[in-house]
Amino acid sequence: MMNKAKSVAARYGTGLMQAVAAVMLTCGSGAALAQSAVKMGCVLPLSGGSASVGNQTKAGVTAAVEQINQAGGIKALGGAKLEAIFGDSQSKADIGVAETERLINREKVSVLCGAFNSAVTFPATEVAERNKTPWIVVGSVKDEITERGYKYTFRINNKATYDAREQIDAIDMLGKETGKQAKRVALFYEGGDWGRSHAANIRKLAAERKLDVVLDEPAPPGQVDFTSQLLKIRASKPDALIVALYTPDQLLFSRQLAEQRLDLPFGLHSAGGGTEDPTFYAAVPAKQVAYYFVQEDWQIDFLDNKSEPLLLNIEKRVRGILGHGMSAYAAQGVSVAYVVQDVLERAKTTDREAIRKALAATDITGGPALFPGYQRIKFDENGQNTFSHGAISQNINGKRRTIWPVDNRGADVKPVWPVPTWSKR
Amino acid sequence: MDFYVLSYSAINGIVVGAMLGGIALGLSLIFGVLRIVNFAHGSFLMLAMYIAFWMQHLAGIDPYLSVLIAAPLMFGIGFFVQAYIIAPLIKRERALVVEPISALLLTAGVYIVVDNLALMSFGPNVRSVTSAIESTTVMLGEYPLNTFRLVAAFAALAMALLVSLWLARTDMGRAIRATALNRDAAAMSGINVPFVYNVTFGLGCAMVAVMGCLIAPFIPLTPNVGLSFGIKSFIVVVLGGIGSITGSLLGGVVIGLFESVAAQFVATPTAAIFSLGLFIVILLVRPQGLMGRK
């Protein structure tokens, strides 16, 4: 009996000591947490076909994280520094998934973002969902990414439907403004996830708005000649051409289109892609891309109208990293970093579940998170920011100016509609 | 289908096909002599394009003139790669295996290293090279053709002719042909086989360098531009017949013509599938390729 009582006391004693030790450990790690960094994982295409895009987003994230840390880090976590850890998807789905797993399980990141290519983001978010790690989509527009009932996937930027709707809205609006409506559109797009989903949306909207789709042609990536497709476009006699191509393809296509002097009365309407990449404009003569309409997640003349020091500072830093100024991709990188900051300040912990809850409750109406040109960031039950929208610019007199939405249009900007034929340029 | 559209796409297909054939020439030569599948062929093309780009960017040299610098430089690089990276493998495997499969993996390694070195050194941005030549289109009857593409296609023909002559008429050419036929017999007749290998590999690289400079004015340049050309080159070489100079050009023209014309009837990705189908059918009927010997 005595022996038993002793052993009970000993057991309780040990239990008590373990409990004390556990509490001390927790406090210790809590104190350590306050000074250590909060890890944010970013899966981006840093090599491969979309490498230039991925590196622009990386520059945006890097610049914003530096700025956040200089301003005192995450105050709710005792000034913890934000640390961005990048994973290279190489623009490939399988590698993107592997990188996501590495960031979750080995780097133990609190929140994830990425991965630009829809084909990578789609399976990678599935991994994040399984591991209960919040993922903020950057750049990918495929609708289904936020339409699978996932709890951990959030998207700040447009989804594909919005992109398509904006393009058709702009074509409608320009028609109404001038009384000259486009009737026939041709579709030419890269044959991957992004291009096909964009084309599907345009087809649906075109049917609703009584626009004739006279050509519907996907293109395999990495082509060395577009002559036969340009011939098909010419033969279909479209009023306007809607394209969705990545940078190298867009570059080759634009050059060949100009060389063949293919006249499109109501112009070429590009859904971002290559035409929102600053390196595209550095590599193509300005004349060949005159009057292009570009729909993108960033208002190209945004900084002309604003002089906020935070943004100018970021612009300068991004220029330092990339050698060229802001782009849609860099702006999205900035935005995601500031959303993470906002979320961490509210979550007050690095726990993934708490971060998910805080993310779902996000409602940002000001500050650098809105850098891409949105008025507000607030997610619906699917995790889609319903306030996101893009802007459409036209390349007028060698400068890209915003023409849609009308509210974002500068006072001196007058869209050119229809566009002059090649012989009159 | 409009006759004009069809004939125009046929002419364009031939031009693009000849250009592809020209790019595949170096691969075919290396394949024929060394029995090595050079997986890094596309990467060497990419390197040559970067040489053209930097020559123009730093010194303002026209891409057409940079051929004079790129070709010898790439010859040197090819010579080096063969002498110091591939040769030890051939030496080790000679006793057991006649056609070293591991050389394929080795060149695949070279491809990954070269492409990623280019990515690290030059960055991922897409770049373009411009030539001083202003006129970008010439009219062939009523068909407008891109001058640069036309030059590349004719250069491929000229290069094939020159290399054939060189292989037929010079001592080195004879040594290369002898080595290709039977390397042991060649060695026994006093031919320095390792040296012949180095020269052949270098020559293959120099040939792809010429094409790299010629296509630079119209193909956008990224560190992975070589990949699409590399794969096309394999198809072209195998289709034309391994080691055959004319076969390489013919293979290129068949693929180019077929894809260009087929694209007028079906979507381009489907045309690409059909061209691979055609490739399989030809190989079933003629396993040695169009111009290859059994």
Coordinates of C-alpha atoms in Angstrom, one line a residue, chain B residues 88-236:
Chain B
P88 CA 36.7 9.8 -71.2
L89 CA 33.4 8.0 -71.4
I90 CA 33.9 6.7 -74.9
K91 CA 37.4 5.5 -73.8
R92 CA 36.0 3.7 -70.8
E93 CA 33.1 2.1 -72.6
R94 CA 34.8 1.2 -75.9
A95 CA 35.7 -2.3 -74.8
L96 CA 32.2 -3.3 -73.8
V97 CA 29.7 -1.1 -75.6
V98 CA 30.0 0.1 -79.2
E99 CA 27.4 2.9 -79.0
P100 CA 27.6 4.4 -75.5
I101 CA 24.1 5.1 -74.3
S102 CA 25.5 6.8 -71.2
A103 CA 26.8 9.5 -73.6
L104 CA 23.2 10.5 -74.1
L105 CA 22.8 11.0 -70.4
L106 CA 26.0 12.9 -70.3
T107 CA 25.0 15.3 -73.0
A108 CA 21.6 15.7 -71.3
G109 CA 23.7 16.8 -68.3
V110 CA 25.6 19.2 -70.4
Y111 CA 22.2 20.6 -71.7
I112 CA 21.0 21.2 -68.2
V113 CA 24.2 22.8 -67.0
V114 CA 24.5 25.1 -70.1
D115 CA 20.8 26.2 -70.0
N116 CA 21.0 26.9 -66.3
L117 CA 24.3 28.7 -66.6
A118 CA 22.7 30.9 -69.3
L119 CA 19.8 31.5 -67.0
M120 CA 22.1 32.5 -64.1
S121 CA 24.4 34.7 -66.2
F122 CA 21.9 36.4 -68.6
G123 CA 18.7 36.2 -66.5
P124 CA 15.3 35.0 -67.6
N125 CA 14.3 38.0 -69.7
V126 CA 13.3 37.6 -73.3
R127 CA 15.7 39.6 -75.6
S128 CA 15.9 40.3 -79.3
V129 CA 18.6 40.9 -81.8
T130 CA 18.1 43.2 -84.7
S131 CA 19.9 43.3 -87.9
A132 CA 20.9 46.5 -89.8
I133 CA 19.1 45.1 -92.8
E134 CA 15.9 47.2 -92.9
S135 CA 13.8 45.4 -95.5
T136 CA 12.1 42.6 -93.7
T137 CA 10.0 41.2 -96.6
V138 CA 10.7 40.3 -100.2
M139 CA 8.0 39.5 -102.7
L140 CA 8.4 36.1 -104.4
G141 CA 5.7 36.6 -107.1
E142 CA 2.7 37.5 -105.0
Y143 CA 4.0 35.9 -101.8
P144 CA 5.6 38.1 -99.2
L145 CA 8.5 36.2 -97.6
N146 CA 10.6 37.2 -94.6
T147 CA 14.1 38.2 -95.7
F148 CA 15.7 36.8 -92.5
R149 CA 14.0 33.4 -92.8
L150 CA 14.9 33.2 -96.5
V151 CA 18.6 34.0 -95.7
A152 CA 18.5 31.3 -93.0
A153 CA 17.0 28.7 -95.4
F154 CA 19.5 29.5 -98.2
A155 CA 22.4 29.5 -95.7
A156 CA 21.3 26.0 -94.6
L157 CA 21.5 24.8 -98.2
A158 CA 24.9 26.4 -98.8
M159 CA 26.2 25.0 -95.6
A160 CA 25.1 21.5 -96.4
L161 CA 26.7 21.8 -99.8
L162 CA 30.0 23.1 -98.4
V163 CA 30.2 20.5 -95.7
S164 CA 29.5 17.7 -98.1
L165 CA 32.3 19.0 -100.4
W166 CA 34.6 19.3 -97.5
L167 CA 33.9 15.8 -96.3
A168 CA 34.4 14.5 -99.8
R169 CA 37.5 16.4 -100.8
T170 CA 39.8 17.0 -97.9
D171 CA 42.0 14.7 -95.9
M172 CA 40.2 15.6 -92.6
G173 CA 36.9 15.0 -94.3
R174 CA 38.0 11.6 -95.5
A175 CA 39.3 10.7 -92.0
I176 CA 35.9 11.7 -90.6
R177 CA 34.1 9.5 -93.1
A178 CA 36.4 6.6 -92.5
T179 CA 35.9 6.9 -88.7
A180 CA 32.1 7.0 -89.2
L181 CA 32.3 3.8 -91.2
N182 CA 34.4 1.8 -88.8
R183 CA 36.4 3.5 -86.1
D184 CA 38.6 0.5 -85.3
A185 CA 39.6 0.1 -88.9
A186 CA 40.2 3.8 -89.1
A187 CA 42.4 3.7 -86.0
M188 CA 44.4 0.8 -87.5
S189 CA 45.0 2.8 -90.7
G190 CA 46.7 5.5 -88.7
I191 CA 43.8 7.9 -88.2
N192 CA 43.9 9.7 -84.9
V193 CA 40.3 8.8 -83.9
P194 CA 40.0 10.9 -80.7
F195 CA 41.2 13.9 -82.6
V196 CA 38.7 13.2 -85.4
Y197 CA 35.9 13.0 -82.8
N198 CA 36.9 16.3 -81.3
V199 CA 37.0 18.0 -84.7
T200 CA 33.6 16.5 -85.7
F201 CA 32.0 17.6 -82.5
G202 CA 33.5 21.1 -82.9
L203 CA 32.3 21.2 -86.5
G204 CA 28.8 20.2 -85.5
C205 CA 28.7 23.1 -82.9
A206 CA 30.2 25.6 -85.4
M207 CA 27.4 24.7 -87.8
V208 CA 24.7 25.2 -85.3
A209 CA 26.4 28.5 -84.3
V210 CA 26.1 29.7 -87.9
M211 CA 22.4 29.0 -87.8
G212 CA 22.0 30.5 -84.4
C213 CA 23.4 33.8 -85.6
L214 CA 21.2 33.7 -88.7
I215 CA 17.9 33.0 -86.8
A216 CA 18.7 35.5 -84.0
P217 CA 17.2 38.4 -85.9
F218 CA 13.7 36.8 -85.9
I219 CA 13.5 34.3 -83.0
P220 CA 13.1 35.9 -79.5
L221 CA 16.0 34.8 -77.2
T222 CA 15.5 33.2 -73.8
P223 CA 17.8 30.8 -72.0
N224 CA 15.5 27.9 -72.9
V225 CA 15.0 28.8 -76.6
G226 CA 17.1 25.8 -77.5
L227 CA 14.6 23.2 -76.2
S228 CA 12.0 23.5 -78.9
F229 CA 14.7 23.5 -81.6
G230 CA 16.6 20.6 -80.0
I231 CA 13.6 18.3 -80.0
K232 CA 12.6 19.3 -83.6
S233 CA 16.2 18.6 -84.6
F234 CA 16.0 15.1 -83.3
I235 CA 12.9 14.4 -85.3
V236 CA 14.4 16.0 -88.4

